[in-house]
XYZ file of N, CA and C in Angstrom:
717
model
N -94.168 -160.482 -33.475
C -94.832 -161.372 -33.023
C -94.981 -162.089 -31.826
N -93.643 -162.766 -32.084
C -93.098 -163.666 -31.083
C -92.602 -162.851 -29.832
N -92.228 -161.698 -30.062
C -91.681 -160.948 -28.817
C -93.035 -160.553 -28.004
N -94.240 -160.206 -28.920
C -95.413 -159.627 -28.139
C -96.073 -160.787 -27.229
N -95.829 -162.110 -27.911
C -96.556 -163.352 -27.192
C -95.644 -163.513 -25.836
N -94.240 -163.358 -25.932
C -93.339 -163.612 -25.145
C -94.001 -162.788 -23.732
N -94.376 -161.394 -23.930
C -94.478 -160.450 -23.117
C -95.491 -160.675 -22.436
N -96.621 -161.340 -22.760
C -97.925 -161.453 -22.204
C -97.570 -162.125 -20.947
N -97.316 -163.435 -20.894
C -97.241 -164.071 -19.512
C -96.475 -162.934 -18.572
N -95.496 -162.309 -18.780
C -94.816 -161.312 -17.925
C -96.158 -160.375 -17.347
N -97.080 -159.893 -18.380
C -97.909 -158.868 -17.869
C -98.899 -159.456 -16.775
N -99.428 -160.872 -17.259
C -100.122 -161.685 -16.226
C -99.457 -161.953 -15.033
N -98.095 -161.964 -14.851
C -97.503 -162.498 -13.639
C -97.294 -161.352 -12.875
N -97.116 -159.884 -13.568
C -97.068 -158.637 -12.832
C -98.457 -158.394 -12.095
N -99.476 -158.614 -12.872
C -100.947 -158.429 -12.074
C -101.242 -159.290 -11.014
N -100.663 -160.711 -10.830
C -100.739 -161.524 -10.117
C -99.914 -161.150 -8.854
N -98.680 -160.720 -9.143
C -98.131 -160.229 -7.828
C -98.693 -159.008 -7.137
N -99.340 -158.124 -8.056
C -99.703 -156.915 -7.308
C -101.027 -157.437 -6.271
N -101.834 -158.575 -7.078
C -102.855 -158.892 -6.355
C -102.566 -159.579 -4.946
N -101.440 -160.275 -4.880
C -100.989 -161.167 -4.237
C -100.133 -160.317 -3.122
N -99.618 -159.053 -3.470
C -99.376 -158.405 -2.047
C -100.041 -158.040 -0.835
N -99.656 -158.393 0.103
C -100.760 -158.372 1.193
C -101.271 -156.978 1.527
N -100.626 -155.911 1.390
C -100.946 -154.505 1.610
C -101.865 -154.035 0.480
N -101.551 -154.604 -0.798
C -102.620 -154.292 -1.603
C -103.966 -154.996 -1.496
N -103.747 -156.101 -1.178
C -105.149 -157.047 -0.881
C -105.873 -156.314 0.396
N -105.280 -156.061 1.551
C -105.883 -155.364 2.472
C -106.430 -153.923 2.220
N -105.796 -153.087 1.253
C -106.343 -151.923 0.712
C -107.362 -151.988 -0.024
N -107.709 -153.088 -0.986
C -108.632 -153.499 -1.429
C -109.768 -153.943 -0.730
N -109.675 -154.739 0.424
C -110.826 -155.172 0.939
C -111.410 -154.370 1.773
N -110.870 -153.161 2.279
C -111.225 -152.360 3.111
C -112.143 -151.223 2.299
N -111.950 -151.262 0.953
C -112.506 -149.934 0.264
C -112.023 -149.382 -0.978
N -110.438 -149.586 -0.961
C -109.856 -148.877 -1.724
C -108.869 -147.602 -1.306
N -107.565 -147.663 -2.051
C -106.682 -146.505 -1.441
C -107.353 -145.172 -1.724
N -107.971 -144.881 -2.665
C -108.545 -143.613 -3.176
C -109.656 -143.100 -1.906
N -110.197 -144.215 -1.335
C -111.468 -143.771 -0.319
C -110.621 -143.417 0.911
N -109.465 -144.222 1.416
C -108.842 -143.940 2.357
C -107.812 -142.706 2.430
N -107.346 -142.425 1.125
C -106.740 -141.168 0.997
C -107.455 -139.922 1.186
N -109.021 -140.015 1.178
C -109.520 -138.867 1.368
C -109.690 -138.799 2.786
N -109.496 -139.573 3.617
C -109.736 -139.675 5.130
C -108.720 -138.465 5.713
N -109.464 -137.499 6.456
C -108.497 -136.441 7.184
C -108.296 -136.642 8.470
N -109.660 -137.162 9.036
C -110.156 -137.396 10.523
C -111.003 -138.585 10.619
N -111.137 -139.184 11.931
C -111.979 -140.471 12.023
C -112.696 -139.944 13.748
N -113.779 -139.974 13.859
C -114.217 -140.013 15.178
C -115.156 -141.341 15.421
N -114.900 -142.068 16.822
C -115.664 -143.230 17.007
C -116.117 -142.965 18.259
N -116.897 -144.170 18.730
C -117.511 -143.998 19.980
C -117.620 -145.600 20.176
N -117.610 -146.048 21.373
C -117.496 -147.798 21.442
C -118.233 -148.029 23.082
N -118.814 -149.186 23.222
C -119.026 -149.572 24.363
C -117.806 -150.550 24.843
N -117.651 -150.647 26.063
C -116.687 -151.424 26.728
C -117.138 -152.164 27.837
N -116.561 -153.574 27.594
C -116.636 -154.647 28.807
C -115.225 -155.049 29.205
N -114.908 -155.033 30.542
C -113.559 -155.266 31.028
C -113.659 -155.813 32.604
N -113.512 -156.783 32.965
C -113.263 -157.075 34.211
C -114.612 -157.257 34.872
N -115.750 -157.612 34.155
C -117.018 -157.584 34.642
C -117.712 -155.989 34.703
N -117.009 -155.310 34.304
C -117.453 -153.810 34.371
C -117.779 -153.323 33.021
N -118.800 -152.026 32.596
C -119.119 -151.613 31.442
C -118.780 -150.378 31.691
N -118.283 -149.873 30.173
C -117.711 -148.500 30.133
C -117.994 -147.944 28.557
N -117.657 -146.703 28.453
C -117.616 -146.088 27.288
C -116.081 -145.811 26.727
N -116.045 -145.245 25.360
C -114.928 -144.922 24.631
C -115.188 -143.973 23.471
N -114.378 -142.808 23.682
C -114.529 -141.924 22.463
C -113.018 -141.692 21.941
N -112.718 -141.673 20.525
C -111.615 -141.516 20.143
C -111.703 -140.654 18.798
N -110.849 -139.834 18.860
C -110.518 -138.945 17.622
C -109.152 -139.360 17.043
N -109.103 -139.603 15.730
C -107.851 -139.548 14.855
C -107.466 -138.755 13.886
N -106.569 -138.401 13.642
C -106.127 -137.598 12.158
C -105.239 -138.514 11.389
N -105.229 -138.131 10.125
C -104.254 -138.851 9.189
C -103.137 -138.551 9.455
N -102.506 -137.275 9.805
C -101.388 -137.144 10.223
C -100.901 -137.390 11.724
N -101.756 -138.402 12.320
C -101.174 -138.832 13.314
C -101.606 -137.968 14.853
N -102.659 -137.334 14.990
C -102.786 -136.974 16.144
C -103.910 -137.758 16.765
N -104.217 -137.625 18.098
C -105.204 -138.641 18.452
C -105.814 -138.011 19.788
N -107.120 -138.497 20.455
C -107.758 -138.036 21.648
C -108.303 -139.354 21.915
N -108.182 -139.719 23.271
C -109.118 -140.838 23.892
C -109.683 -140.571 25.051
N -110.666 -140.779 25.268
C -111.544 -140.569 26.431
C -111.922 -141.672 26.669
N -112.155 -142.509 27.826
C -112.236 -143.403 28.294
C -113.081 -143.658 29.866
N -114.113 -144.267 29.829
C -114.452 -144.477 31.478
C -115.122 -145.625 31.359
N -114.587 -146.411 32.409
C -115.078 -147.827 33.074
C -115.043 -147.914 34.207
N -116.406 -147.990 34.781
C -116.835 -147.961 36.233
C -116.174 -146.809 36.872
N -115.392 -146.594 37.936
C -115.065 -145.283 38.362
C -113.338 -144.955 37.813
N -113.091 -145.917 36.769
C -111.971 -145.683 36.206
C -112.304 -144.440 35.067
N -111.312 -143.370 34.856
C -111.643 -142.556 33.710
C -110.068 -141.931 33.222
N -109.906 -141.891 31.821
C -108.643 -141.485 31.378
C -109.113 -140.586 30.062
N -108.152 -139.688 30.062
C -108.041 -138.643 28.799
C -106.797 -138.654 28.236
N -106.382 -138.936 27.129
C -105.033 -139.211 26.550
C -104.902 -138.758 25.233
N -104.046 -137.531 25.230
C -104.076 -136.893 23.764
C -102.377 -136.704 23.237
N -102.446 -136.825 22.039
C -101.157 -136.819 21.467
C -101.231 -135.887 19.991
N -100.380 -134.752 19.995
C -100.285 -133.830 19.004
C -99.710 -133.930 17.788
N -98.929 -135.384 17.823
C -98.020 -135.561 16.956
C -96.417 -135.420 17.220
N -96.203 -134.890 18.294
C -94.892 -134.570 19.129
C -95.067 -134.689 20.487
N -96.078 -134.104 21.237
C -96.187 -134.326 22.751
C -97.593 -134.776 23.148
N -97.427 -135.539 23.913
C -98.587 -136.349 24.652
C -98.844 -136.016 26.239
N -100.237 -135.991 26.511
C -100.578 -135.745 27.884
C -101.696 -136.881 28.338
N -101.701 -137.183 29.598
C -102.674 -138.084 29.922
C -103.172 -137.293 31.368
N -104.396 -137.635 31.414
C -105.066 -137.249 32.649
C -105.961 -138.490 33.233
N -105.546 -138.909 34.371
C -106.480 -140.026 34.984
C -107.651 -139.505 36.185
N -108.653 -139.893 36.254
C -109.562 -139.363 36.887
C -109.264 -138.092 37.341
N -109.693 -137.606 38.599
C -109.653 -136.337 39.091
C -108.470 -135.523 39.315
N -107.108 -136.320 38.761
C -105.804 -135.807 39.060
C -105.393 -134.903 37.896
N -104.376 -134.153 37.990
C -103.736 -133.053 37.024
C -103.278 -133.880 35.883
N -103.272 -133.530 34.462
C -102.688 -133.957 33.585
C -101.203 -134.303 33.821
N -100.648 -135.245 33.233
C -99.012 -135.236 33.131
C -98.403 -135.633 31.728
N -97.457 -134.815 31.398
C -96.685 -135.330 30.093
C -96.365 -136.356 30.046
N -96.426 -137.078 28.914
C -95.943 -138.486 28.636
C -94.568 -138.714 28.966
N -94.041 -139.958 29.583
C -92.726 -140.225 29.610
C -92.091 -140.694 28.281
N -91.123 -140.739 28.328
C -90.567 -141.338 27.167
C -91.106 -142.624 26.558
N -91.238 -143.482 27.341
C -91.723 -144.868 27.000
C -93.064 -144.786 26.562
N -93.968 -143.725 27.145
C -95.157 -143.414 26.623
C -95.561 -142.928 25.548
N -94.208 -141.950 25.200
C -94.422 -141.503 23.828
C -94.147 -142.421 22.884
N -93.381 -143.460 23.117
C -93.044 -144.196 22.097
C -94.031 -145.163 21.734
N -94.942 -145.464 22.924
C -96.367 -145.955 22.654
C -97.215 -145.397 21.977
N -97.185 -144.291 22.422
C -98.142 -143.167 21.754
C -97.834 -142.917 20.361
N -96.789 -142.856 19.715
C -96.335 -142.998 18.358
C -96.806 -143.684 17.382
N -96.988 -145.064 18.279
C -97.583 -146.141 17.318
C -99.214 -146.227 17.384
N -99.673 -145.915 18.514
C -100.777 -146.113 18.922
C -101.990 -145.484 18.206
N -101.485 -144.036 17.582
C -102.040 -143.279 16.631
C -102.350 -144.066 15.391
N -101.734 -145.081 15.047
C -102.142 -145.975 13.922
C -102.475 -147.256 14.273
N -103.393 -147.265 15.368
C -103.698 -148.845 15.945
C -105.099 -148.996 15.378
N -105.328 -150.254 15.308
C -106.710 -150.697 14.854
C -106.868 -150.305 13.383
N -108.320 -149.912 12.807
C -108.345 -149.527 11.626
C -107.426 -148.399 11.189
N -106.794 -147.536 12.115
C -106.238 -146.346 12.083
C -104.655 -146.786 11.182
N -104.580 -148.093 11.386
C -103.112 -148.491 10.730
C -103.057 -148.440 9.349
N -104.439 -148.103 8.622
C -104.319 -148.158 7.133
C -103.738 -147.029 6.896
N -104.048 -146.002 7.564
C -103.398 -144.612 7.505
C -102.098 -144.586 7.285
N -101.421 -145.352 8.018
C -99.824 -145.539 7.873
C -99.764 -146.606 6.708
N -100.043 -147.632 6.712
C -99.577 -149.108 6.005
C -99.888 -148.553 4.391
N -100.884 -147.973 4.170
C -101.199 -147.842 2.826
C -100.446 -146.526 2.334
N -99.981 -145.592 2.949
C -99.196 -144.444 2.390
C -97.744 -144.046 3.276
N -96.974 -145.037 3.079
C -95.654 -145.015 3.889
C -94.993 -143.875 3.492
N -95.153 -143.235 2.144
C -94.661 -142.024 1.818
C -94.836 -140.877 2.774
N -95.899 -140.906 3.320
C -96.370 -139.650 4.246
C -95.823 -139.601 5.550
N -95.415 -141.013 5.900
C -95.139 -141.052 7.274
C -93.565 -141.870 7.546
N -92.957 -141.167 8.701
C -91.984 -142.021 8.652
C -91.893 -143.214 9.779
N -91.088 -144.141 8.954
C -91.233 -145.707 9.541
C -90.891 -146.651 8.604
N -91.426 -147.893 9.015
C -91.105 -148.709 7.647
C -92.416 -149.954 7.883
N -92.858 -150.254 6.667
C -93.955 -151.244 6.418
C -93.146 -152.384 5.563
N -93.412 -153.554 6.091
C -92.609 -154.787 5.555
C -93.767 -155.862 5.702
N -93.726 -157.033 4.771
C -94.571 -157.958 4.722
C -93.682 -159.247 5.032
N -94.120 -160.337 5.500
C -93.625 -161.535 5.874
C -94.580 -162.638 5.500
N -94.213 -163.251 4.368
C -95.135 -164.287 3.943
C -96.437 -163.840 3.208
N -97.526 -164.325 3.118
C -98.557 -164.046 2.236
C -99.727 -163.202 3.150
N -99.608 -163.236 4.660
C -100.759 -162.488 5.407
C -100.028 -161.843 6.528
N -98.938 -161.603 6.499
C -98.277 -160.958 7.620
C -97.624 -159.419 7.286
N -98.233 -158.453 7.876
C -97.884 -157.210 7.841
C -96.971 -156.772 8.985
N -95.823 -156.077 8.795
C -95.192 -155.377 10.204
C -94.656 -154.146 9.747
N -95.540 -153.234 10.979
C -95.698 -151.778 10.742
C -94.681 -151.110 12.063
N -93.799 -150.135 11.431
C -93.106 -149.671 12.683
C -92.992 -148.259 12.184
N -93.802 -147.341 13.050
C -93.656 -145.870 12.903
C -92.301 -145.273 13.539
N -91.782 -144.356 12.625
C -90.562 -144.154 13.268
C -90.573 -143.603 14.851
N -89.765 -144.120 15.765
C -89.925 -143.659 17.244
C -91.001 -144.563 18.192
N -91.586 -145.643 17.173
C -92.619 -146.222 18.059
C -92.381 -147.713 18.222
N -93.072 -148.379 18.702
C -93.201 -149.932 18.626
C -93.650 -150.844 17.460
N -93.230 -151.909 17.401
C -93.847 -152.657 16.079
C -94.991 -153.135 16.613
N -95.800 -153.045 15.266
C -97.172 -153.907 15.152
C -97.149 -154.816 13.999
N -97.632 -155.945 14.436
C -97.666 -157.132 13.534
C -99.169 -157.549 13.138
N -99.498 -157.290 11.860
C -100.969 -157.444 11.594
C -101.067 -158.643 10.749
N -101.868 -159.438 11.180
C -101.959 -160.655 10.402
C -103.401 -160.560 9.628
N -103.682 -160.881 8.112
C -104.637 -160.533 7.543
C -105.222 -162.003 7.519
N -106.668 -162.010 7.532
C -107.285 -163.051 7.123
C -107.268 -163.713 5.984
N -106.916 -164.916 5.483
C -106.832 -165.255 4.389
C -107.805 -165.338 3.574
N -109.050 -165.189 4.079
C -110.224 -165.323 2.968
C -110.815 -163.935 2.855
N -110.792 -163.284 3.669
C -111.229 -161.850 3.339
C -110.129 -160.626 3.223
N -108.991 -160.961 3.671
C -107.883 -160.025 3.308
C -108.095 -158.648 4.504
N -108.759 -158.754 5.453
C -108.919 -157.913 6.515
C -108.237 -158.123 7.825
N -107.613 -157.412 8.350
C -106.677 -157.659 9.526
C -107.642 -158.804 10.636
N -106.912 -159.642 11.107
C -107.628 -160.608 11.604
C -107.376 -160.433 13.355
N -105.838 -160.358 13.389
C -105.087 -159.859 14.348
C -104.074 -158.848 14.438
N -103.893 -157.839 15.367
C -102.783 -157.057 15.535
C -101.921 -157.305 16.770
N -100.815 -157.394 17.058
C -100.122 -157.879 18.191
C -98.836 -156.732 18.133
N -98.679 -156.118 19.451
C -97.427 -155.385 19.889
C -96.970 -155.391 21.353
N -96.082 -155.347 21.778
C -95.389 -155.399 23.081
C -95.642 -153.895 23.831
N -96.055 -154.157 25.116
C -96.084 -152.784 25.662
C -95.271 -153.252 27.122
N -93.933 -152.802 27.289
C -92.957 -153.246 28.126
C -92.991 -154.862 28.011
N -92.996 -155.587 29.022
C -93.066 -157.151 28.965
C -94.068 -157.767 28.772
N -95.432 -157.040 28.307
C -96.445 -157.692 27.986
C -96.707 -157.675 26.611
N -97.248 -158.888 25.812
C -97.665 -158.823 24.613
C -99.310 -158.846 24.211
N -99.556 -157.551 23.690
C -100.996 -157.326 23.679
C -101.494 -157.730 22.239
N -102.441 -158.770 22.462
C -103.228 -159.112 20.940
C -104.654 -158.694 20.942
N -104.885 -157.923 19.762
C -106.113 -157.672 19.529
C -106.680 -158.206 18.364
N -107.965 -158.984 18.631
C -108.476 -159.915 17.741
C -109.704 -158.880 17.273
N -109.962 -158.985 15.660
C -110.824 -158.560 15.147
C -112.158 -159.405 14.584
N -113.194 -159.400 15.650
C -114.287 -160.200 15.463
C -115.165 -159.927 14.408
N -115.305 -158.728 14.144
C -116.355 -158.485 13.074
C -116.067 -157.012 12.311
N -116.650 -156.904 11.408
C -116.653 -155.451 10.737
C -117.816 -155.133 10.233
N -117.896 -153.658 10.025
C -118.950 -152.823 9.562
C -118.546 -151.717 8.217
N -119.247 -151.574 7.591
C -118.970 -150.793 6.555
C -119.428 -149.306 6.541
N -118.872 -148.286 6.577
C -119.136 -146.741 6.746
C -118.719 -146.261 5.667
N -119.587 -145.352 5.057
C -119.429 -144.614 3.710
C -118.519 -145.533 2.677
N -118.624 -146.716 2.666
C -117.820 -147.516 1.687
C -116.645 -148.197 2.268
N -116.259 -147.833 3.459
C -115.005 -148.426 4.307
C -115.448 -149.264 5.341
N -114.420 -150.178 5.465
C -114.717 -151.323 6.242
C -113.869 -151.030 7.616
N -114.859 -150.933 8.595
C -114.018 -150.738 10.063
C -114.227 -151.645 10.780
N -113.487 -152.158 11.865
C -113.901 -153.175 13.020
C -114.937 -152.785 13.891
N -116.049 -153.551 14.041
C -117.209 -153.301 14.698
C -116.939 -153.897 16.103
N -116.257 -155.191 16.142
C -116.162 -155.835 17.596
C -114.442 -156.225 17.751
N -113.986 -155.894 18.784
C -112.770 -156.313 18.643
C -112.415 -156.994 20.225
N -111.539 -157.775 20.405
C -111.310 -158.314 21.746
C -109.410 -158.040 21.772
N -109.498 -157.458 23.233
C -107.917 -156.905 23.515
C -107.374 -157.752 24.676
N -106.718 -158.449 24.511
C -105.782 -159.303 25.817
C -104.365 -159.155 25.828
N -104.063 -159.186 27.001
C -102.672 -159.607 27.464
C -102.245 -160.641 28.054
N -102.928 -161.646 27.699
C -102.648 -162.985 27.793
C -103.333 -163.547 28.774
N -104.115 -162.871 29.572
C -105.162 -163.410 30.867
C -106.446 -162.970 30.373
N -107.188 -164.255 29.976
C -108.464 -164.017 29.410
C -109.518 -163.181 30.302
N -109.175 -163.543 31.602
C -110.049 -162.829 32.669
C -109.862 -161.335 32.733
N -108.759 -160.472 31.932
C -108.604 -159.297 32.189
C -108.616 -158.965 30.633
N -109.212 -159.547 29.750
C -109.557 -159.044 28.736
C -110.471 -157.921 28.137
N -110.548 -157.102 27.380
C -111.566 -156.152 27.123
C -112.143 -156.341 25.706
N -113.369 -156.179 25.832
C -114.343 -156.451 24.562
C -114.574 -155.007 24.319
N -114.442 -154.378 23.037
C -114.681 -153.067 22.334
C -115.634 -153.389 21.307
N -117.197 -152.816 21.580
C -118.088 -152.845 20.386
C -118.251 -151.209 19.993
N -117.748 -150.956 18.615
C -118.058 -149.694 18.147
C -119.526 -149.539 17.789
N -120.058 -148.194 18.154
C -121.626 -147.654 18.250
C -121.586 -146.648 17.108
N -120.242 -145.981 16.920
C -120.618 -144.770 16.062
C -119.333 -144.587 15.128
N -119.225 -144.204 13.984
C -118.124 -143.850 13.207
C -118.469 -142.604 12.363
N -117.694 -141.506 12.289
C -118.016 -140.507 11.806
C -116.955 -140.216 10.940
N -116.572 -139.832 9.531
C -115.487 -139.744 8.699
C -115.485 -138.240 8.424
N -114.182 -137.825 8.753
C -113.904 -136.465 8.355
C -115.081 -135.588 9.364
N -115.188 -135.787 10.552
C -115.952 -134.812 11.277
C -114.990 -133.287 11.271
N -115.650 -132.413 11.783
C -114.734 -131.182 12.012
C -113.914 -131.281 13.353
N -112.788 -131.078 13.301
C -111.802 -131.019 14.534
C -111.405 -130.012 14.790
N -110.909 -129.441 15.840
C -110.302 -128.343 16.347
C -109.002 -128.883 17.252
N -107.710 -128.163 16.718
C -106.168 -128.249 17.176
C -106.498 -128.691 18.805
N -107.014 -127.975 19.536
C -107.318 -127.844 20.926
C -107.697 -129.217 21.470
N -108.256 -130.282 20.817
C -108.760 -131.634 20.902
C -107.532 -132.467 21.469
N -106.496 -132.054 20.902
C -105.227 -133.238 20.707
C -104.141 -132.430 21.846
N -104.640 -131.597 22.784
C -103.653 -131.344 23.857
C -104.594 -131.059 25.051
N -103.912 -131.278 26.421
C -104.785 -131.013 27.650
C -103.653 -129.837 28.271
N -104.347 -128.749 28.651
C -103.754 -127.803 29.452
C -103.480 -128.303 30.700
N -102.411 -128.310 31.074
C -102.004 -128.481 32.231
C -101.401 -127.515 33.395
N -102.001 -127.559 34.485
C -101.553 -126.441 35.714
C -100.246 -127.129 36.199
N -100.042 -128.545 36.298
C -99.004 -129.160 36.758
C -98.548 -130.447 35.561
N -97.282 -130.484 35.505
C -96.827 -131.751 34.534
C -95.810 -132.471 35.138
N -95.820 -133.494 34.812
C -94.515 -134.428 35.417
C -94.598 -135.823 35.048
N -93.829 -136.717 35.470
C -93.652 -138.223 34.944
C -95.190 -138.911 35.337
N -95.747 -138.579 36.337
C -97.028 -139.195 36.404
C -97.337 -140.853 36.635
N -98.541 -141.429 36.261
C -98.688 -142.704 36.200
C -98.606 -143.215 34.884
N -98.329 -144.485 34.616
C -98.215 -144.927 33.336
C -99.684 -145.377 32.611
N -99.642 -144.816 31.487
C -100.854 -145.246 30.576
C -101.056 -146.440 30.526
N -100.380 -147.543 30.660
C -100.375 -148.878 30.319
C -101.625 -149.605 31.457
N -101.817 -148.628 32.528
C -102.955 -148.911 33.505
C -104.066 -148.960 32.945
N -104.390 -148.622 31.574
C -105.566 -148.705 30.919
C -106.085 -150.056 30.644
N -107.189 -150.513 30.392
C -107.454 -151.633 30.007
C -107.515 -151.800 28.387
N -107.285 -150.668 27.693
C -107.176 -150.607 26.334
C -105.914 -150.044 25.957
N -104.831 -149.914 27.029
C -103.689 -149.791 26.516
C -103.556 -148.232 25.934
């Protein structure tokens, strides 16, 4: 009897510790690990405001880390693909170029940016890299071969409030201003992306989200007649 009573406080302590784990709190806040585990791919569309100009964004992400981004702001256009190993970039009417080593390092992490971070953070056994916590609301993600992302949770909602990473010498901060629920899962609805200069910050408002759309492998590559070092993808207002 005494042994049973002695064990009860430890059981309650274990439950409390699980709830206090920031990754578990984040997973519960967005809809639960089971729902996230069922995601194979995500397609999203957004409206962009950048430097007084308006534009559009289309992005495809897969749970195994492939992505495609199509961005158009005024006369600027960009198509960027990453198949999990190789990446290509096409700016404007120019030929596609294969990503440089520095660009690949960023692409390795960008595939798990914004809401897609949950595909890495909640299931580290699926991905190579590290997931660590610092304090009650800070999670540090670093996919193998990629850059570090520091995710700060809102202490009230346990949803990401900011994500910070470095692109070269620039520190990029993404602030999550609002969320929406799609098929029981919370996704960011509006975000601000800044490199420290408010006049150059981008506002992204998502207008469409499709979970598990049909995707073809050809989405995640650009057939290039010519490849080379090309220009840096960091010229994009969205990185």
